[in-house]
Tab-separated table of C-alpha atoms in Angstrom:
chain	number	residue	atom	x	y	z
A	1	PHE	CA	46.797	96.124	59.541
A	2	VAL	CA	49.677	93.932	60.634
A	3	GLU	CA	52.153	96.488	61.988
A	4	THR	CA	51.806	98.950	64.864
A	5	LEU	CA	50.005	102.004	63.549
A	6	PRO	CA	51.797	105.383	63.716
A	7	VAL	CA	50.212	107.958	66.025
A	8	ASN	CA	49.709	111.706	65.619
A	9	ILE	CA	52.819	113.706	66.514
A	10	LEU	CA	54.009	117.312	66.852
A	11	VAL	CA	57.501	118.254	65.648
A	12	ASP	CA	59.422	121.529	65.522
A	13	CYS	CA	61.149	121.199	62.163
A	14	ALA	CA	60.933	119.273	58.945
A	15	ILE	CA	64.142	117.425	59.809
A	16	GLU	CA	62.271	115.791	62.719
A	17	ILE	CA	59.569	114.272	60.517
A	18	PRO	CA	59.882	110.471	60.613
A	19	VAL	CA	59.950	108.377	57.490
A	20	ALA	CA	56.532	106.995	56.658
A	21	PRO	CA	56.448	103.332	57.649
A	22	THR	CA	55.363	100.605	55.265
A	23	LEU	CA	52.144	99.020	56.448
A	24	THR	CA	50.696	95.718	55.340
A	25	ALA	CA	47.313	94.152	55.979
A	26	VAL	CA	45.713	90.704	56.108
A	27	ASP	CA	42.178	89.670	55.185
A	28	ASN	CA	40.263	86.514	56.155
A	29	CYS	CA	38.814	86.010	52.676
A	30	SER	CA	41.337	87.333	50.203
A	31	VAL	CA	44.589	89.213	49.709
A	32	ALA	CA	44.653	92.769	51.102
A	33	ASN	CA	46.456	95.622	49.423
A	34	VAL	CA	47.621	98.829	51.159
A	35	VAL	CA	47.762	102.183	49.389
A	36	TYR	CA	49.647	105.064	50.998
A	37	ASP	CA	48.910	108.773	50.436
A	38	GLU	CA	50.309	111.976	51.954
A	39	VAL	CA	48.799	115.471	51.806
A	40	LYS	CA	50.484	118.682	52.948
A	41	ILE	CA	48.334	121.507	54.366
A	42	ASP	CA	50.223	124.787	54.479
A	43	GLY	CA	50.138	127.010	57.575
A	44	ASN	CA	50.867	130.695	58.117
A	45	CYS	CA	54.593	130.370	57.324
A	46	SER	CA	56.962	127.979	55.624
A	47	GLY	CA	57.816	126.245	58.894
A	48	ASN	CA	54.216	125.673	60.005
A	49	TYR	CA	52.136	123.030	58.229
A	50	GLN	CA	50.465	119.621	58.580
A	51	LEU	CA	51.134	116.316	56.897
A	52	GLN	CA	48.177	113.990	56.669
A	53	ARG	CA	49.318	110.441	55.982
A	54	THR	CA	46.714	107.885	55.018
A	55	TRP	CA	47.062	104.135	54.642
A	56	THR	CA	44.080	102.412	52.999
A	57	ALA	CA	43.852	98.630	53.187
A	58	SER	CA	41.328	97.000	50.816
A	59	ASP	CA	40.399	93.441	49.949
A	60	SER	CA	39.158	91.974	46.666
A	61	CYS	CA	35.568	92.828	47.510
A	62	GLY	CA	36.280	96.494	48.131
A	63	ASN	CA	36.105	96.397	51.929
A	64	GLU	CA	38.444	99.024	53.342
A	65	THR	CA	40.192	99.900	56.569
A	66	VAL	CA	41.743	103.353	56.731
A	67	HIS	CA	44.343	104.701	59.157
A	68	THR	CA	45.352	108.389	59.213
A	69	GLN	CA	48.320	109.925	60.949
A	70	VAL	CA	48.555	113.731	61.357
A	71	ILE	CA	52.029	115.231	61.730
A	72	THR	CA	51.919	118.868	62.856
A	73	VAL	CA	55.059	120.847	62.086
A	74	SER	CA	55.277	124.003	64.241
A	75	ASP	CA	58.467	126.072	64.160
A	76	THR	CA	58.876	127.591	67.633
A	77	THR	CA	62.668	127.668	67.853
A	78	ALA	CA	64.421	131.031	67.487
A	79	PRO	CA	67.479	131.371	65.249
A	80	VAL	CA	70.966	131.633	66.735
A	81	PHE	CA	73.753	134.088	65.971
A	82	VAL	CA	76.668	132.629	64.055
A	83	GLU	CA	79.488	134.992	65.072
A	84	SER	CA	80.844	135.687	68.560
A	85	LEU	CA	78.791	138.427	70.196
A	86	PRO	CA	80.491	141.694	71.215
A	87	GLU	CA	80.656	142.861	74.820
A	88	GLY	CA	77.262	143.725	76.245
A	89	VAL	CA	78.434	146.882	78.042
A	90	VAL	CA	81.279	149.103	76.821
A	91	ASN	CA	82.754	152.329	78.214
A	92	ALA	CA	84.225	154.560	75.508
A	93	THR	CA	85.236	158.087	74.627
A	94	CYS	CA	84.073	159.789	71.437
A	95	GLU	CA	87.324	158.682	69.805
A	96	THR	CA	87.173	155.036	70.906
A	97	ILE	CA	83.593	154.054	70.088
A	98	PRO	CA	83.859	150.553	68.587
A	99	ASP	CA	82.504	149.882	65.131
A	100	ALA	CA	79.263	147.946	65.011
A	101	VAL	CA	79.950	144.321	64.151
A	102	THR	CA	78.097	142.480	61.411
A	103	LEU	CA	76.148	139.523	62.752
A	104	THR	CA	74.427	136.740	60.851
A	105	ALA	CA	72.147	134.005	62.139
A	106	SER	CA	71.230	130.438	61.300
A	107	ASP	CA	67.967	128.584	61.829
A	108	THR	CA	67.471	124.850	62.041
A	109	CYS	CA	64.083	125.048	60.318
A	110	GLY	CA	64.797	127.538	57.553
A	111	THR	CA	66.532	130.831	56.911
A	112	ALA	CA	67.061	133.834	59.178
A	113	THR	CA	67.774	137.518	58.671
A	114	VAL	CA	69.409	139.980	61.077
A	115	GLU	CA	68.251	143.581	61.512
A	116	TYR	CA	70.521	146.141	63.208
A	117	THR	CA	69.448	149.367	64.934
A	118	GLU	CA	71.365	152.011	66.880
A	119	THR	CA	69.755	154.577	69.171
A	120	LYS	CA	71.427	157.511	70.916
A	121	VAL	CA	70.202	158.273	74.432
A	122	ASP	CA	71.270	161.629	75.847
A	123	GLY	CA	72.968	161.605	79.230
A	124	ASP	CA	72.572	163.960	82.154
A	125	CYS	CA	75.186	166.386	80.782
A	126	SER	CA	76.263	167.674	77.390
A	127	SER	CA	79.189	165.380	76.560
A	128	LYS	CA	77.886	162.045	77.801
A	129	HIS	CA	75.400	159.752	76.135
A	130	ASP	CA	74.614	156.095	75.564
A	131	LEU	CA	74.491	154.201	72.295
A	132	ILE	CA	72.016	151.332	72.344
A	133	ARG	CA	72.784	148.800	69.630
A	134	VAL	CA	70.341	145.977	68.950
A	135	TRP	CA	70.702	143.011	66.613
A	136	THR	CA	67.475	141.080	65.981
A	137	ALA	CA	67.572	137.719	64.225
A	138	THR	CA	64.228	136.609	62.750
A	139	ASP	CA	63.351	133.350	61.020
A	140	ASP	CA	60.657	132.656	58.419
A	141	CYS	CA	58.005	132.108	61.097
A	142	GLY	CA	58.764	135.237	63.105
A	143	ASN	CA	60.734	133.590	65.921
A	144	GLN	CA	63.317	136.076	67.159
A	145	ASN	CA	66.610	136.193	69.025
A	146	THR	CA	67.841	139.607	70.194
A	147	PHE	CA	71.215	140.855	71.411
A	148	LYS	CA	71.670	144.337	72.888
A	149	GLN	CA	74.894	146.244	73.420
A	150	THR	CA	75.069	149.414	75.523
A	151	ILE	CA	77.993	151.809	74.954
A	152	HIS	CA	78.473	154.485	77.626
A	153	VAL	CA	80.156	157.360	75.787
A	154	SER	CA	82.054	160.050	77.684
A	155	CYS	CA	83.563	162.687	75.401
A	156	LEU	CA	86.613	164.607	76.538
A	157	PRO	CA	86.302	168.386	76.976
A	158	GLU	CA	86.523	170.430	73.780
A	159	ILE	CA	88.572	173.563	74.372
A	160	PHE	CA	88.203	176.596	72.121
A	161	ASN	CA	91.611	178.227	71.960
A	162	ALA	CA	90.742	181.835	71.200
A	163	ILE	CA	88.558	184.554	72.718
A	164	SER	CA	87.700	188.078	71.608
A	165	PRO	CA	86.194	189.842	74.643
A	166	ASN	CA	84.848	192.911	72.853
A	167	GLY	CA	81.260	192.742	74.079
A	168	ASP	CA	79.693	191.574	70.818
A	169	GLY	CA	78.412	188.366	72.403
A	170	ILE	CA	80.603	186.173	70.187
A	171	ASN	CA	83.570	184.355	71.763
A	172	ASP	CA	83.663	186.868	74.622
A	173	THR	CA	84.657	184.219	77.171
A	174	PHE	CA	86.864	181.139	77.352
A	175	LYS	CA	84.654	178.178	76.453
A	176	ILE	CA	85.299	174.556	77.310
A	177	GLY	CA	82.769	172.310	75.615
A	178	GLY	CA	81.371	169.538	77.798
A	179	ILE	CA	82.995	170.791	80.992
A	180	ASP	CA	79.623	170.518	82.752
A	181	CYS	CA	80.175	166.754	82.739
A	182	TYR	CA	83.366	167.179	84.777
A	183	PRO	CA	82.490	169.522	87.654
A	184	ASN	CA	85.522	168.397	89.659
A	185	ASN	CA	87.997	170.523	87.693
A	186	ASN	CA	90.575	173.282	88.048
A	187	LEU	CA	91.483	175.811	85.354
A	188	ARG	CA	94.635	177.961	85.445
A	189	ILE	CA	95.596	180.505	82.790
A	190	TYR	CA	99.120	181.982	82.524
A	191	ASN	CA	100.663	184.754	80.489
A	192	ARG	CA	103.690	184.153	78.298
A	193	TYR	CA	105.997	184.718	81.270
A	194	GLY	CA	104.373	181.908	83.214
A	195	VAL	CA	102.555	184.261	85.587
A	196	LEU	CA	99.150	183.066	86.746
A	197	VAL	CA	96.461	185.499	85.549
A	198	TYR	CA	93.310	183.432	86.233
A	199	GLU	CA	92.383	180.448	88.328
A	200	LYS	CA	89.035	178.818	89.017
A	201	GLU	CA	87.859	175.559	90.462
A	202	ARG	CA	84.685	173.963	89.082
A	203	TYR	CA	84.832	175.978	85.875
A	204	ASP	CA	81.470	175.767	84.095
A	205	ASN	CA	81.501	178.411	81.294
A	206	VAL	CA	78.759	180.280	83.168
A	207	THR	CA	79.890	181.341	86.617
A	208	ASP	CA	82.584	184.045	86.259
A	209	PRO	CA	84.131	182.590	83.097
A	210	PHE	CA	87.471	183.927	81.908
A	211	ALA	CA	86.792	187.018	79.781
A	212	GLY	CA	90.288	188.436	79.430
A	213	PHE	CA	90.419	190.139	82.834
A	214	SER	CA	93.224	189.699	85.324
A	215	ASP	CA	92.591	187.560	88.331
A	216	GLY	CA	96.174	187.271	89.515
A	217	ARG	CA	98.208	189.250	92.003
A	218	ALA	CA	101.437	189.605	90.036
A	219	THR	CA	99.989	190.970	86.799
A	220	VAL	CA	98.102	194.107	85.901
A	221	LYS	CA	95.683	195.470	88.447
A	222	ARG	CA	93.196	192.810	89.477
A	223	GLY	CA	90.031	193.213	87.412
A	224	ASP	CA	91.740	195.077	84.550
A	225	LYS	CA	91.601	193.689	81.033
A	226	LEU	CA	94.737	191.807	80.032
A	227	PRO	CA	96.705	192.860	76.949
A	228	THR	CA	96.140	191.122	73.643
A	229	GLY	CA	98.495	188.193	73.261
A	230	THR	CA	99.075	184.505	73.689
A	231	TYR	CA	98.176	182.831	76.969
A	232	PHE	CA	98.585	179.296	78.215
A	233	TYR	CA	96.314	177.151	80.328
A	234	THR	CA	96.229	173.948	82.320
A	235	LEU	CA	92.966	172.112	82.866
A	236	GLU	CA	92.769	169.343	85.427
A	237	TYR	CA	89.560	167.354	85.710
A	238	ASN	CA	88.357	164.094	87.174
A	239	ASP	CA	86.369	161.772	84.910
A	240	ASP	CA	84.170	159.956	87.400
């Protein structure tokens, strides 16, 4: 062969495969001809395979010199997300949880798909939890790129605005859903004249909850059941 012979190489993608060079040959006794051949050997995915390139130089008497170059294509590069990624950590209430964005991905060696999952992880109290969102981009050869978003959700207290303290075990006390997540609180209940009839710090629905009995000094006798009617409350709490 006249020219420098190509050596075996390893590339990541098909776009990195060099063009096969044209080789020529000389022979001391006659003209030499060069025949080129290329064979593809498939691997375990579309981005993994081998190219076997063979140049065969022969003279008029059938003497041959053969050179083989092996190009190994091995896709090891993960795909990349196309769109801007959302914030990795978000604090939200139940009403302000952001919608999950739609992400796509591109791959230099082929195509890529994106799988989305969302998992709820309970917190240490009833109205707080985390949402774990994961986007996983996968190419044809299984290379992956993952993005995770964690949303810390803190739901505001849910207040039930009616009680019927008749001893039947249903709505007998004033219930504030999720108040266990906000122990630093103060509850005050007033009658329609603005007179305080009940007050409690660190209200928890369990310890001496309001059950329609007077707790004030300027109303009916302390400990007596209050008359049926409309009452008003203020709830102050600290969301830590």
